[in-house]
PDB file of C-alpha atoms in Angstrom:
ATOM      1  CA  MET A   1      -7.754 -16.113 -10.186  1.00 45.00           C
ATOM      2  CA  ILE A   2      -6.660 -18.243 -13.189  1.00 39.00           C
ATOM      3  CA  ARG A   3      -3.532 -16.110 -13.463  1.00 44.00           C
ATOM      4  CA  MET A   4      -2.802 -16.657  -9.748  1.00 44.00           C
ATOM      5  CA  LEU A   5      -3.149 -20.432  -9.933  1.00 41.00           C
ATOM      6  CA  SER A   6      -1.086 -20.572 -13.105  1.00 41.00           C
ATOM      7  CA  SER A   7       1.759 -18.535 -11.618  1.00 44.00           C
ATOM      8  CA  LEU A   8       1.768 -20.633  -8.462  1.00 47.00           C
ATOM      9  CA  GLY A   9       2.059 -23.781 -10.483  1.00 41.00           C
ATOM     10  CA  VAL A  10       5.354 -22.591 -11.912  1.00 31.00           C
ATOM     11  CA  ALA A  11       8.121 -23.814  -9.895  1.00 32.00           C
ATOM     12  CA  ARG A  12      13.421   8.896   3.380  1.00 36.00           C
ATOM     13  CA  ALA A  13      14.592  12.610   3.798  1.00 36.00           C
ATOM     14  CA  ALA A  14      12.152  13.117   6.653  1.00 40.00           C
ATOM     15  CA  GLY A  15      10.674  10.867   9.307  1.00 48.00           C
ATOM     16  CA  PRO A  16      12.220   8.525  11.873  1.00 58.00           C
ATOM     17  CA  LEU A  17      15.307   6.630  10.741  1.00 56.00           C
ATOM     18  CA  ARG A  18      17.446   4.159  12.631  1.00 60.00           C
ATOM     19  CA  ALA A  19      20.995   5.116  13.439  1.00 47.00           C
ATOM     20  CA  GLY A  20      23.235   4.456  10.460  1.00 48.00           C
ATOM     21  CA  CYS A  21      20.307   4.343   8.032  1.00 52.00           C
ATOM     22  CA  ARG A  22      19.752   6.689   5.124  1.00 52.00           C
ATOM     23  CA  LEU A  23      17.575   6.986   2.066  1.00 57.00           C
ATOM     24  CA  LEU A  24      18.268   6.761  -1.642  1.00 60.00           C
ATOM     25  CA  THR A  25      15.597   8.677  -3.547  1.00 60.00           C
ATOM     26  CA  THR A  26      14.424   8.467  -7.131  1.00 62.00           C
ATOM     27  CA  GLY A  27      11.411  10.086  -8.736  1.00 60.00           C
ATOM     28  CA  ALA A  28       9.456  10.571 -11.914  1.00 55.00           C
ATOM     29  CA  GLY A  29       8.879  13.899 -13.584  1.00 52.00           C
ATOM     30  CA  GLY A  30       5.425  15.191 -14.416  1.00 45.00           C
ATOM     31  CA  ALA A  31       4.358  17.444 -17.252  1.00 43.00           C
ATOM     32  CA  ARG A  32       6.615  20.220 -15.945  1.00 48.00           C
ATOM     33  CA  GLY A  33       9.357  17.910 -14.756  1.00 56.00           C
ATOM     34  CA  GLU A  34       8.240  17.669 -11.129  1.00 74.00           C
ATOM     35  CA  ALA A  35       8.601  14.380  -9.298  1.00 89.00           C
ATOM     36  CA  GLU A  36       5.083  13.881  -7.963  1.00 94.00           C
ATOM     37  CA  VAL A  37       5.793  10.286  -6.903  1.00 95.00           C
ATOM     38  CA  GLU A  38       9.132   9.433  -5.301  1.00 95.00           C
ATOM     39  CA  VAL A  39      10.712   6.098  -4.423  1.00 95.00           C
ATOM     40  CA  GLU A  40      13.021   6.112  -1.400  1.00 95.00           C
ATOM     41  CA  ARG A  41      15.073   3.003  -0.693  1.00 96.00           C
ATOM     42  CA  HIS A  42      16.182   2.711   2.916  1.00 96.00           C
ATOM     43  CA  THR A  43      19.672   1.467   3.735  1.00 93.00           C
ATOM     44  CA  GLY A  44      21.487   0.186   6.805  1.00 93.00           C
ATOM     45  CA  GLU A  45      19.321  -1.813   9.195  1.00 93.00           C
ATOM     46  CA  ASP A  46      16.234  -0.692   7.275  1.00 95.00           C
ATOM     47  CA  GLN A  47      17.494  -2.015   3.948  1.00 95.00           C
ATOM     48  CA  GLY A  48      14.575  -3.692   2.215  1.00 96.00           C
ATOM     49  CA  ILE A  49      12.041  -1.038   3.246  1.00 97.00           C
ATOM     50  CA  VAL A  50      10.928   1.211   0.391  1.00 97.00           C
ATOM     51  CA  THR A  51       8.936   4.406   0.885  1.00 97.00           C
ATOM     52  CA  LEU A  52       6.673   5.487  -1.971  1.00 97.00           C
ATOM     53  CA  SER A  53       5.866   9.182  -1.481  1.00 96.00           C
ATOM     54  CA  LEU A  54       3.155  11.341  -3.038  1.00 96.00           C
ATOM     55  CA  ASN A  55       4.408  14.893  -3.530  1.00 95.00           C
ATOM     56  CA  ARG A  56       2.001  17.233  -5.325  1.00 94.00           C
ATOM     57  CA  PRO A  57       1.632  20.049  -2.790  1.00 93.00           C
ATOM     58  CA  ARG A  58      -0.130  22.579  -5.052  1.00 92.00           C
ATOM     59  CA  ALA A  59      -3.111  20.233  -5.416  1.00 93.00           C
ATOM     60  CA  ARG A  60      -2.998  18.348  -2.087  1.00 93.00           C
ATOM     61  CA  ASN A  61      -1.851  15.207  -3.909  1.00 95.00           C
ATOM     62  CA  ALA A  62      -5.026  15.181  -6.008  1.00 93.00           C
ATOM     63  CA  LEU A  63      -5.076  12.310  -8.489  1.00 94.00           C
ATOM     64  CA  SER A  64      -4.294  13.844 -11.867  1.00 92.00           C
ATOM     65  CA  ARG A  65      -3.290  12.193 -15.138  1.00 91.00           C
ATOM     66  CA  SER A  66       0.358  12.972 -14.388  1.00 93.00           C
ATOM     67  CA  LEU A  67       0.350  11.639 -10.825  1.00 95.00           C
ATOM     68  CA  VAL A  68      -1.424   8.433 -11.834  1.00 95.00           C
ATOM     69  CA  GLU A  69       1.020   7.877 -14.706  1.00 94.00           C
ATOM     70  CA  GLN A  70       3.963   8.374 -12.361  1.00 96.00           C
ATOM     71  CA  LEU A  71       2.446   6.084  -9.767  1.00 96.00           C
ATOM     72  CA  ARG A  72       2.059   3.316 -12.336  1.00 96.00           C
ATOM     73  CA  ALA A  73       5.669   3.771 -13.457  1.00 95.00           C
ATOM     74  CA  ARG A  74       6.987   3.504  -9.900  1.00 96.00           C
ATOM     75  CA  LEU A  75       4.822   0.453  -9.174  1.00 97.00           C
ATOM     76  CA  ASP A  76       6.164  -1.205 -12.301  1.00 95.00           C
ATOM     77  CA  GLU A  77       9.700  -0.687 -10.971  1.00 94.00           C
ATOM     78  CA  LEU A  78       8.864  -2.087  -7.547  1.00 96.00           C
ATOM     79  CA  ARG A  79       7.036  -5.145  -8.864  1.00 94.00           C
ATOM     80  CA  GLY A  80      10.247  -6.683 -10.135  1.00 90.00           C
ATOM     81  CA  ASP A  81      12.534  -5.351  -7.387  1.00 93.00           C
ATOM     82  CA  GLY A  82      13.618  -8.388  -5.375  1.00 91.00           C
ATOM     83  CA  ALA A  83      15.456  -6.149  -2.893  1.00 93.00           C
ATOM     84  CA  ALA A  84      12.223  -4.373  -1.917  1.00 96.00           C
ATOM     85  CA  ARG A  85      10.665  -6.368   0.939  1.00 96.00           C
ATOM     86  CA  VAL A  86       8.114  -3.909   2.371  1.00 97.00           C
ATOM     87  CA  VAL A  87       6.585  -0.816   0.728  1.00 98.00           C
ATOM     88  CA  VAL A  88       5.272   2.137   2.750  1.00 98.00           C
ATOM     89  CA  LEU A  89       2.988   4.580   0.924  1.00 98.00           C
ATOM     90  CA  ARG A  90       2.981   8.080   2.386  1.00 97.00           C
ATOM     91  CA  SER A  91       2.498  11.765   1.591  1.00 96.00           C
ATOM     92  CA  ARG A  92       5.147  14.473   1.645  1.00 94.00           C
ATOM     93  CA  VAL A  93       2.475  17.173   1.805  1.00 94.00           C
ATOM     94  CA  ALA A  94       1.662  18.281   5.343  1.00 92.00           C
ATOM     95  CA  GLY A  95      -1.924  17.770   6.422  1.00 93.00           C
ATOM     96  CA  VAL A  96      -3.015  15.517   3.576  1.00 95.00           C
ATOM     97  CA  PHE A  97      -2.455  11.994   2.348  1.00 96.00           C
ATOM     98  CA  CYS A  98      -4.473  12.405  -0.849  1.00 96.00           C
ATOM     99  CA  ALA A  99      -7.453  14.705  -1.367  1.00 92.00           C
ATOM    100  CA  GLY A 100      -8.962  12.459  -4.039  1.00 89.00           C
ATOM    101  CA  ALA A 101      -9.477  13.084  -7.736  1.00 86.00           C
ATOM    102  CA  ASP A 102      -8.300  16.329  -9.314  1.00 87.00           C
ATOM    103  CA  LEU A 103     -11.759  17.792  -9.919  1.00 85.00           C
ATOM    104  CA  LYS A 104     -10.379  20.896 -11.638  1.00 89.00           C
ATOM    105  CA  GLU A 105      -8.677  18.714 -14.232  1.00 87.00           C
ATOM    106  CA  ARG A 106     -11.733  16.445 -14.387  1.00 86.00           C
ATOM    107  CA  ALA A 107     -13.948  19.418 -15.272  1.00 87.00           C
ATOM    108  CA  THR A 108     -11.948  19.978 -18.460  1.00 91.00           C
ATOM    109  CA  MET A 109     -12.353  16.388 -19.671  1.00 89.00           C
ATOM    110  CA  THR A 110     -14.896  15.074 -22.126  1.00 89.00           C
ATOM    111  CA  PRO A 111     -16.987  12.070 -20.993  1.00 89.00           C
ATOM    112  CA  GLY A 112     -14.722   9.809 -23.034  1.00 90.00           C
ATOM    113  CA  GLU A 113     -11.613  11.270 -21.427  1.00 89.00           C
ATOM    114  CA  VAL A 114     -13.150  10.792 -17.985  1.00 87.00           C
ATOM    115  CA  GLU A 115     -13.771   7.113 -18.714  1.00 89.00           C
ATOM    116  CA  ARG A 116     -10.215   6.597 -19.992  1.00 90.00           C
ATOM    117  CA  PHE A 117      -8.765   8.346 -16.944  1.00 89.00           C
ATOM    118  CA  LEU A 118     -10.892   6.274 -14.569  1.00 89.00           C
ATOM    119  CA  HIS A 119      -9.702   3.121 -16.322  1.00 91.00           C
ATOM    120  CA  SER A 120      -6.074   4.212 -15.875  1.00 92.00           C
ATOM    121  CA  MET A 121      -6.655   5.042 -12.195  1.00 92.00           C
ATOM    122  CA  ARG A 122      -8.446   1.746 -11.508  1.00 94.00           C
ATOM    123  CA  THR A 123      -5.583  -0.080 -13.216  1.00 95.00           C
ATOM    124  CA  ALA A 124      -3.028   1.748 -11.077  1.00 96.00           C
ATOM    125  CA  PHE A 125      -4.939   0.838  -7.922  1.00 96.00           C
ATOM    126  CA  VAL A 126      -5.106  -2.837  -8.933  1.00 96.00           C
ATOM    127  CA  GLU A 127      -1.370  -2.763  -9.651  1.00 97.00           C
ATOM    128  CA  LEU A 128      -0.773  -1.424  -6.138  1.00 97.00           C
ATOM    129  CA  GLU A 129      -3.077  -4.055  -4.667  1.00 96.00           C
ATOM    130  CA  ARG A 130      -1.224  -6.809  -6.539  1.00 96.00           C
ATOM    131  CA  LEU A 131       2.312  -5.768  -5.617  1.00 97.00           C
ATOM    132  CA  PRO A 132       3.997  -8.925  -4.314  1.00 96.00           C
ATOM    133  CA  GLN A 133       5.462  -7.048  -1.337  1.00 97.00           C
ATOM    134  CA  PRO A 134       3.443  -6.176   1.781  1.00 98.00           C
ATOM    135  CA  THR A 135       2.243  -2.567   1.533  1.00 98.00           C
ATOM    136  CA  ILE A 136       1.431  -0.130   4.336  1.00 98.00           C
ATOM    137  CA  ALA A 137      -0.396   3.191   3.892  1.00 98.00           C
ATOM    138  CA  ALA A 138       0.574   5.976   6.328  1.00 97.00           C
ATOM    139  CA  LEU A 139      -2.466   8.261   6.573  1.00 97.00           C
ATOM    140  CA  ASP A 140      -1.159  11.538   7.971  1.00 94.00           C
ATOM    141  CA  GLY A 141      -3.910  14.017   7.181  1.00 93.00           C
ATOM    142  CA  ALA A 142      -6.876  13.842   4.814  1.00 95.00           C
ATOM    143  CA  ALA A 143      -7.549  10.693   2.785  1.00 97.00           C
ATOM    144  CA  LEU A 144     -10.776  11.439   0.971  1.00 96.00           C
ATOM    145  CA  GLY A 145     -12.504   9.903  -2.031  1.00 95.00           C
ATOM    146  CA  GLY A 146      -9.859   8.489  -4.316  1.00 94.00           C
ATOM    147  CA  GLY A 147      -7.299   9.064  -1.564  1.00 96.00           C
ATOM    148  CA  LEU A 148      -9.076   6.642   0.765  1.00 97.00           C
ATOM    149  CA  GLU A 149      -9.641   4.270  -2.159  1.00 97.00           C
ATOM    150  CA  LEU A 150      -5.901   4.371  -2.842  1.00 97.00           C
ATOM    151  CA  SER A 151      -5.118   3.437   0.766  1.00 97.00           C
ATOM    152  CA  LEU A 152      -7.623   0.560   0.645  1.00 98.00           C
ATOM    153  CA  CYS A 153      -5.392  -1.065  -1.987  1.00 97.00           C
ATOM    154  CA  CYS A 154      -2.641  -1.452   0.623  1.00 98.00           C
ATOM    155  CA  ASP A 155      -2.390  -4.476   2.904  1.00 98.00           C
ATOM    156  CA  LEU A 156      -2.242  -2.391   6.092  1.00 98.00           C
ATOM    157  CA  ARG A 157      -3.245   1.161   6.989  1.00 98.00           C
ATOM    158  CA  VAL A 158      -2.064   3.394   9.852  1.00 98.00           C
ATOM    159  CA  ALA A 159      -3.918   6.623  10.679  1.00 97.00           C
ATOM    160  CA  GLY A 160      -2.277   9.579  12.366  1.00 95.00           C
ATOM    161  CA  PRO A 161      -3.915  11.964  14.861  1.00 94.00           C
ATOM    162  CA  ARG A 162      -4.827  14.436  12.102  1.00 93.00           C
ATOM    163  CA  ALA A 163      -6.246  11.848   9.717  1.00 95.00           C
ATOM    164  CA  VAL A 164      -9.631  12.593   8.149  1.00 96.00           C
ATOM    165  CA  LEU A 165     -11.065   9.741   6.106  1.00 97.00           C
ATOM    166  CA  GLY A 166     -14.167   9.417   3.993  1.00 97.00           C
ATOM    167  CA  LEU A 167     -15.822   8.643   0.672  1.00 96.00           C
ATOM    168  CA  PRO A 168     -17.735  11.882  -0.058  1.00 95.00           C
ATOM    169  CA  GLU A 169     -18.652  11.044  -3.654  1.00 94.00           C
ATOM    170  CA  THR A 170     -22.429  10.863  -3.145  1.00 95.00           C
ATOM    171  CA  SER A 171     -22.352  14.498  -1.974  1.00 94.00           C
ATOM    172  CA  LEU A 172     -21.072  15.285  -5.502  1.00 90.00           C
ATOM    173  CA  ALA A 173     -23.805  13.161  -7.110  1.00 93.00           C
ATOM    174  CA  ILE A 174     -21.359  10.395  -8.086  1.00 91.00           C
ATOM    175  CA  ILE A 175     -20.172   7.180  -6.435  1.00 93.00           C
ATOM    176  CA  PRO A 176     -16.689   5.903  -5.495  1.00 93.00           C
ATOM    177  CA  GLY A 177     -15.312   4.847  -8.863  1.00 88.00           C
ATOM    178  CA  ALA A 178     -11.866   3.387  -8.191  1.00 92.00           C
ATOM    179  CA  GLY A 179     -12.859   0.284  -6.253  1.00 94.00           C
ATOM    180  CA  GLY A 180     -14.034   1.927  -3.046  1.00 95.00           C
ATOM    181  CA  THR A 181     -17.458   0.286  -2.948  1.00 96.00           C
ATOM    182  CA  GLN A 182     -15.862  -3.140  -3.335  1.00 95.00           C
ATOM    183  CA  ARG A 183     -12.763  -2.908  -1.138  1.00 96.00           C
ATOM    184  CA  LEU A 184     -14.473  -1.053   1.706  1.00 96.00           C
ATOM    185  CA  THR A 185     -17.309  -3.592   1.741  1.00 96.00           C
ATOM    186  CA  ARG A 186     -14.891  -6.510   1.953  1.00 94.00           C
ATOM    187  CA  LEU A 187     -13.084  -4.725   4.770  1.00 94.00           C
ATOM    188  CA  VAL A 188     -15.945  -3.585   7.009  1.00 96.00           C
ATOM    189  CA  GLY A 189     -19.041  -5.409   5.688  1.00 95.00           C
ATOM    190  CA  PRO A 190     -21.929  -4.194   3.525  1.00 96.00           C
ATOM    191  CA  SER A 191     -23.988  -2.507   6.252  1.00 97.00           C
ATOM    192  CA  ARG A 192     -21.153  -0.312   7.510  1.00 97.00           C
ATOM    193  CA  ALA A 193     -19.932   0.412   3.974  1.00 97.00           C
ATOM    194  CA  LYS A 194     -23.418   1.565   2.975  1.00 97.00           C
ATOM    195  CA  ALA A 195     -23.615   3.851   5.995  1.00 97.00           C
ATOM    196  CA  LEU A 196     -20.301   5.510   5.132  1.00 97.00           C
ATOM    197  CA  VAL A 197     -20.998   5.859   1.400  1.00 97.00           C
ATOM    198  CA  PHE A 198     -24.676   6.891   1.625  1.00 97.00           C
ATOM    199  CA  THR A 199     -23.940   9.641   4.176  1.00 97.00           C
ATOM    200  CA  ALA A 200     -20.598  10.775   2.670  1.00 96.00           C
ATOM    201  CA  ARG A 201     -19.472  10.892   6.301  1.00 96.00           C
ATOM    202  CA  ARG A 202     -15.954  11.936   7.284  1.00 97.00           C
ATOM    203  CA  PHE A 203     -14.298  10.308  10.281  1.00 96.00           C
ATOM    204  CA  GLY A 204     -11.050  10.376  12.207  1.00 95.00           C
ATOM    205  CA  ALA A 205      -8.385   7.873  13.216  1.00 96.00           C
ATOM    206  CA  GLN A 206     -10.082   6.291  16.223  1.00 96.00           C
ATOM    207  CA  PRO A 207     -13.463   5.682  14.514  1.00 96.00           C
ATOM    208  CA  ALA A 208     -11.535   4.276  11.561  1.00 97.00           C
ATOM    209  CA  LEU A 209      -9.773   1.845  13.890  1.00 97.00           C
ATOM    210  CA  THR A 210     -13.021   0.852  15.594  1.00 96.00           C
ATOM    211  CA  MET A 211     -14.705   0.166  12.249  1.00 96.00           C
ATOM    212  CA  GLY A 212     -11.718  -1.776  10.925  1.00 96.00           C
ATOM    213  CA  VAL A 213     -10.878   0.681   8.140  1.00 97.00           C
ATOM    214  CA  VAL A 214      -7.331   0.984   9.522  1.00 97.00           C
ATOM    215  CA  ASN A 215      -5.111  -1.458  11.404  1.00 97.00           C
ATOM    216  CA  ASP A 216      -3.566   1.085  13.772  1.00 97.00           C
ATOM    217  CA  ALA A 217      -4.237   4.623  14.974  1.00 96.00           C
ATOM    218  CA  VAL A 218      -1.663   6.957  16.487  1.00 95.00           C
ATOM    219  CA  GLU A 219      -3.018   9.305  19.136  1.00 85.00           C
ATOM    220  CA  GLY A 220      -0.008  11.614  19.167  1.00 69.00           C
ATOM    221  CA  GLY A 221       3.298  12.187  17.454  1.00 54.00           C
ATOM    222  CA  ALA A 222       5.804   9.397  17.976  1.00 50.00           C
ATOM    223  CA  GLU A 223       9.091  10.269  19.629  1.00 53.00           C
ATOM    224  CA  GLY A 224      11.200  12.367  17.281  1.00 50.00           C
ATOM    225  CA  THR A 225       8.334  13.143  14.910  1.00 53.00           C
ATOM    226  CA  GLY A 226       5.516  15.635  14.694  1.00 67.00           C
ATOM    227  CA  ALA A 227       1.836  14.938  14.366  1.00 69.00           C
ATOM    228  CA  ASP A 228       2.134  15.305  10.581  1.00 79.00           C
ATOM    229  CA  GLU A 229       4.491  12.298  10.491  1.00 90.00           C
ATOM    230  CA  ALA A 230       3.062  10.165  13.281  1.00 93.00           C
ATOM    231  CA  ALA A 231       1.420   7.606  10.993  1.00 96.00           C
ATOM    232  CA  TYR A 232       4.550   7.332   8.866  1.00 96.00           C
ATOM    233  CA  GLY A 233       6.641   6.647  11.961  1.00 95.00           C
ATOM    234  CA  ARG A 234       4.226   3.935  13.086  1.00 96.00           C
ATOM    235  CA  ALA A 235       4.099   2.482   9.566  1.00 97.00           C
ATOM    236  CA  LEU A 236       7.884   2.149   9.638  1.00 97.00           C
ATOM    237  CA  GLU A 237       7.565   0.262  12.934  1.00 97.00           C
ATOM    238  CA  TRP A 238       5.193  -2.176  11.220  1.00 97.00           C
ATOM    239  CA  ALA A 239       7.605  -2.472   8.295  1.00 98.00           C
ATOM    240  CA  ARG A 240      10.481  -3.248  10.665  1.00 97.00           C
ATOM    241  CA  GLU A 241       8.469  -6.065  12.221  1.00 97.00           C
ATOM    242  CA  ILE A 242       7.890  -7.584   8.786  1.00 97.00           C
ATOM    243  CA  LEU A 243      11.413  -7.002   7.463  1.00 96.00           C
ATOM    244  CA  PRO A 244      13.298  -9.808   9.315  1.00 95.00           C
ATOM    245  CA  ASN A 245      10.898 -12.516   8.141  1.00 95.00           C
ATOM    246  CA  GLY A 246      11.447 -14.666   5.079  1.00 95.00           C
ATOM    247  CA  PRO A 247      10.612 -12.470   2.068  1.00 94.00           C
ATOM    248  CA  VAL A 248       9.449 -15.354  -0.131  1.00 95.00           C
ATOM    249  CA  ALA A 249       7.276 -16.669   2.693  1.00 96.00           C
ATOM    250  CA  VAL A 250       5.753 -13.233   3.305  1.00 96.00           C
ATOM    251  CA  ARG A 251       4.947 -12.812  -0.387  1.00 95.00           C
ATOM    252  CA  MET A 252       3.385 -16.265  -0.585  1.00 95.00           C
ATOM    253  CA  ALA A 253       1.393 -15.605   2.584  1.00 96.00           C
ATOM    254  CA  LYS A 254       0.064 -12.385   1.026  1.00 95.00           C
ATOM    255  CA  ARG A 255      -0.971 -14.243  -2.108  1.00 95.00           C
ATOM    256  CA  ALA A 256      -2.753 -16.966  -0.158  1.00 95.00           C
ATOM    257  CA  ILE A 257      -4.582 -14.496   2.108  1.00 94.00           C
ATOM    258  CA  ASP A 258      -5.644 -12.299  -0.808  1.00 93.00           C
ATOM    259  CA  CYS A 259      -7.147 -15.365  -2.438  1.00 91.00           C
ATOM    260  CA  ALA A 260      -9.124 -16.382   0.657  1.00 89.00           C
ATOM    261  CA  GLY A 261     -11.969 -13.936   0.191  1.00 81.00           C
ATOM    262  CA  ALA A 262     -12.302 -14.499  -3.545  1.00 84.00           C
ATOM    263  CA  VAL A 263     -12.760 -18.265  -3.767  1.00 89.00           C
ATOM    264  CA  ASP A 264     -14.582 -21.079  -2.000  1.00 90.00           C
ATOM    265  CA  PRO A 265     -12.843 -22.701   1.018  1.00 92.00           C
ATOM    266  CA  ALA A 266     -11.719 -25.805  -0.878  1.00 94.00           C
ATOM    267  CA  THR A 267     -10.060 -23.747  -3.618  1.00 93.00           C
ATOM    268  CA  GLY A 268      -8.513 -21.526  -0.964  1.00 93.00           C
ATOM    269  CA  LEU A 269      -6.880 -24.539   0.665  1.00 95.00           C
ATOM    270  CA  ASP A 270      -5.539 -25.606  -2.721  1.00 94.00           C
ATOM    271  CA  VAL A 271      -4.032 -22.163  -3.237  1.00 93.00           C
ATOM    272  CA  GLU A 272      -2.469 -22.281   0.240  1.00 95.00           C
ATOM    273  CA  GLN A 273      -0.920 -25.643  -0.616  1.00 95.00           C
ATOM    274  CA  LEU A 274       0.504 -24.231  -3.840  1.00 95.00           C
ATOM    275  CA  CYS A 275       1.892 -21.222  -1.975  1.00 94.00           C
ATOM    276  CA  TYR A 276       3.474 -23.489   0.621  1.00 94.00           C
ATOM    277  CA  ALA A 277       5.051 -25.536  -2.164  1.00 95.00           C
ATOM    278  CA  ARG A 278       6.821 -22.387  -3.354  1.00 94.00           C
ATOM    279  CA  VAL A 279       8.685 -21.963  -0.043  1.00 93.00           C
ATOM    280  CA  ILE A 280       9.809 -25.588   0.381  1.00 94.00           C
ATOM    281  CA  PRO A 281      12.762 -25.465  -2.059  1.00 95.00           C
ATOM    282  CA  THR A 282      14.056 -22.081  -0.842  1.00 94.00           C
ATOM    283  CA  GLN A 283      17.382 -21.554   0.875  1.00 93.00           C
ATOM    284  CA  ASP A 284      15.588 -19.300   3.350  1.00 93.00           C
ATOM    285  CA  ARG A 285      13.542 -22.231   4.658  1.00 93.00           C
ATOM    286  CA  LEU A 286      16.741 -24.179   5.362  1.00 93.00           C
ATOM    287  CA  GLU A 287      18.291 -21.098   6.953  1.00 91.00           C
ATOM    288  CA  GLY A 288      15.268 -20.806   9.250  1.00 90.00           C
ATOM    289  CA  LEU A 289      15.693 -24.415  10.397  1.00 92.00           C
ATOM    290  CA  ARG A 290      19.434 -23.945  10.976  1.00 93.00           C
ATOM    291  CA  ALA A 291      18.895 -20.727  12.923  1.00 91.00           C
ATOM    292  CA  PHE A 292      16.250 -22.377  15.096  1.00 93.00           C
ATOM    293  CA  LYS A 293      18.603 -25.281  15.856  1.00 93.00           C
ATOM    294  CA  GLU A 294      21.536 -22.964  16.570  1.00 93.00           C
ATOM    295  CA  LYS A 295      19.368 -20.576  18.635  1.00 93.00           C
ATOM    296  CA  ARG A 296      20.272 -17.518  16.600  1.00 93.00           C
ATOM    297  CA  ARG A 297      18.471 -14.975  14.480  1.00 93.00           C
ATOM    298  CA  PRO A 298      18.034 -16.139  10.873  1.00 92.00           C
ATOM    299  CA  VAL A 299      19.446 -14.127   8.001  1.00 91.00           C
ATOM    300  CA  TYR A 300      17.136 -14.395   5.009  1.00 91.00           C
ATOM    301  CA  THR A 301      18.194 -13.460   1.479  1.00 92.00           C
ATOM    302  CA  GLY A 302      15.017 -14.084  -0.473  1.00 88.00           C
ATOM    303  CA  GLN A 303      16.522 -17.124  -2.176  1.00 90.00           C
TER     304      GLN A 303
END
């Protein structure tokens, strides 16, 4: 919170693409050189949308040391990327978003190694949560344990028709350890969070929407996509709605909203005022006024 106030005081190869749009892909190699986390920068009309893809098919995107390290590296790149306006987090593995922690790898760790890994994973999740850009998780398939916790770090979540969500940790005699107890509670309330965690219940897209775990649920594959990509297609639709808006304003709005649940109302209003002060001197604000006067669509540059 102190960091937030201080900073405010200082002045895709698959999935639906628009015509004329393409993807530029970069990745990070794991222990054997595989890119388990890829960054895809959209071009054309979708320029400004970035897709962050998990791609560890042999382990259903299980959260290993390597995947977490790669995720942190990609997030570090995106944090300072002014051209990235919206980030969509998805899986490239059919039928799964993320199956949670890599329990096979975990079984080989000493207690000290487990604690260090959990610290690294929690840090990665906080880094995702604190990305300045709006983030959208596309849940096509299973998002269990750490996989659901990962998605809870995003601003918005879309569930596809084959989504299976849940925090099954208590069935393994542990508890959600990467922020799940905290983020889920803030999202759905303590009573509902307790019910889901105590029972280790798994649930689909529509119950997730009803409970407020996700913002949108896709009942079938969108046009031009299969059921395994339905959530990703809908997530891109959300991203395209956000994309034309002022990028500085969107980032400041995210910061103000994130602060709302963590401070008292008076402090929250102060933070909102500070966030508003950041947009006043921007060229985008003047462009918005000109476009409104001239009855045209504004063209924002993030300046």
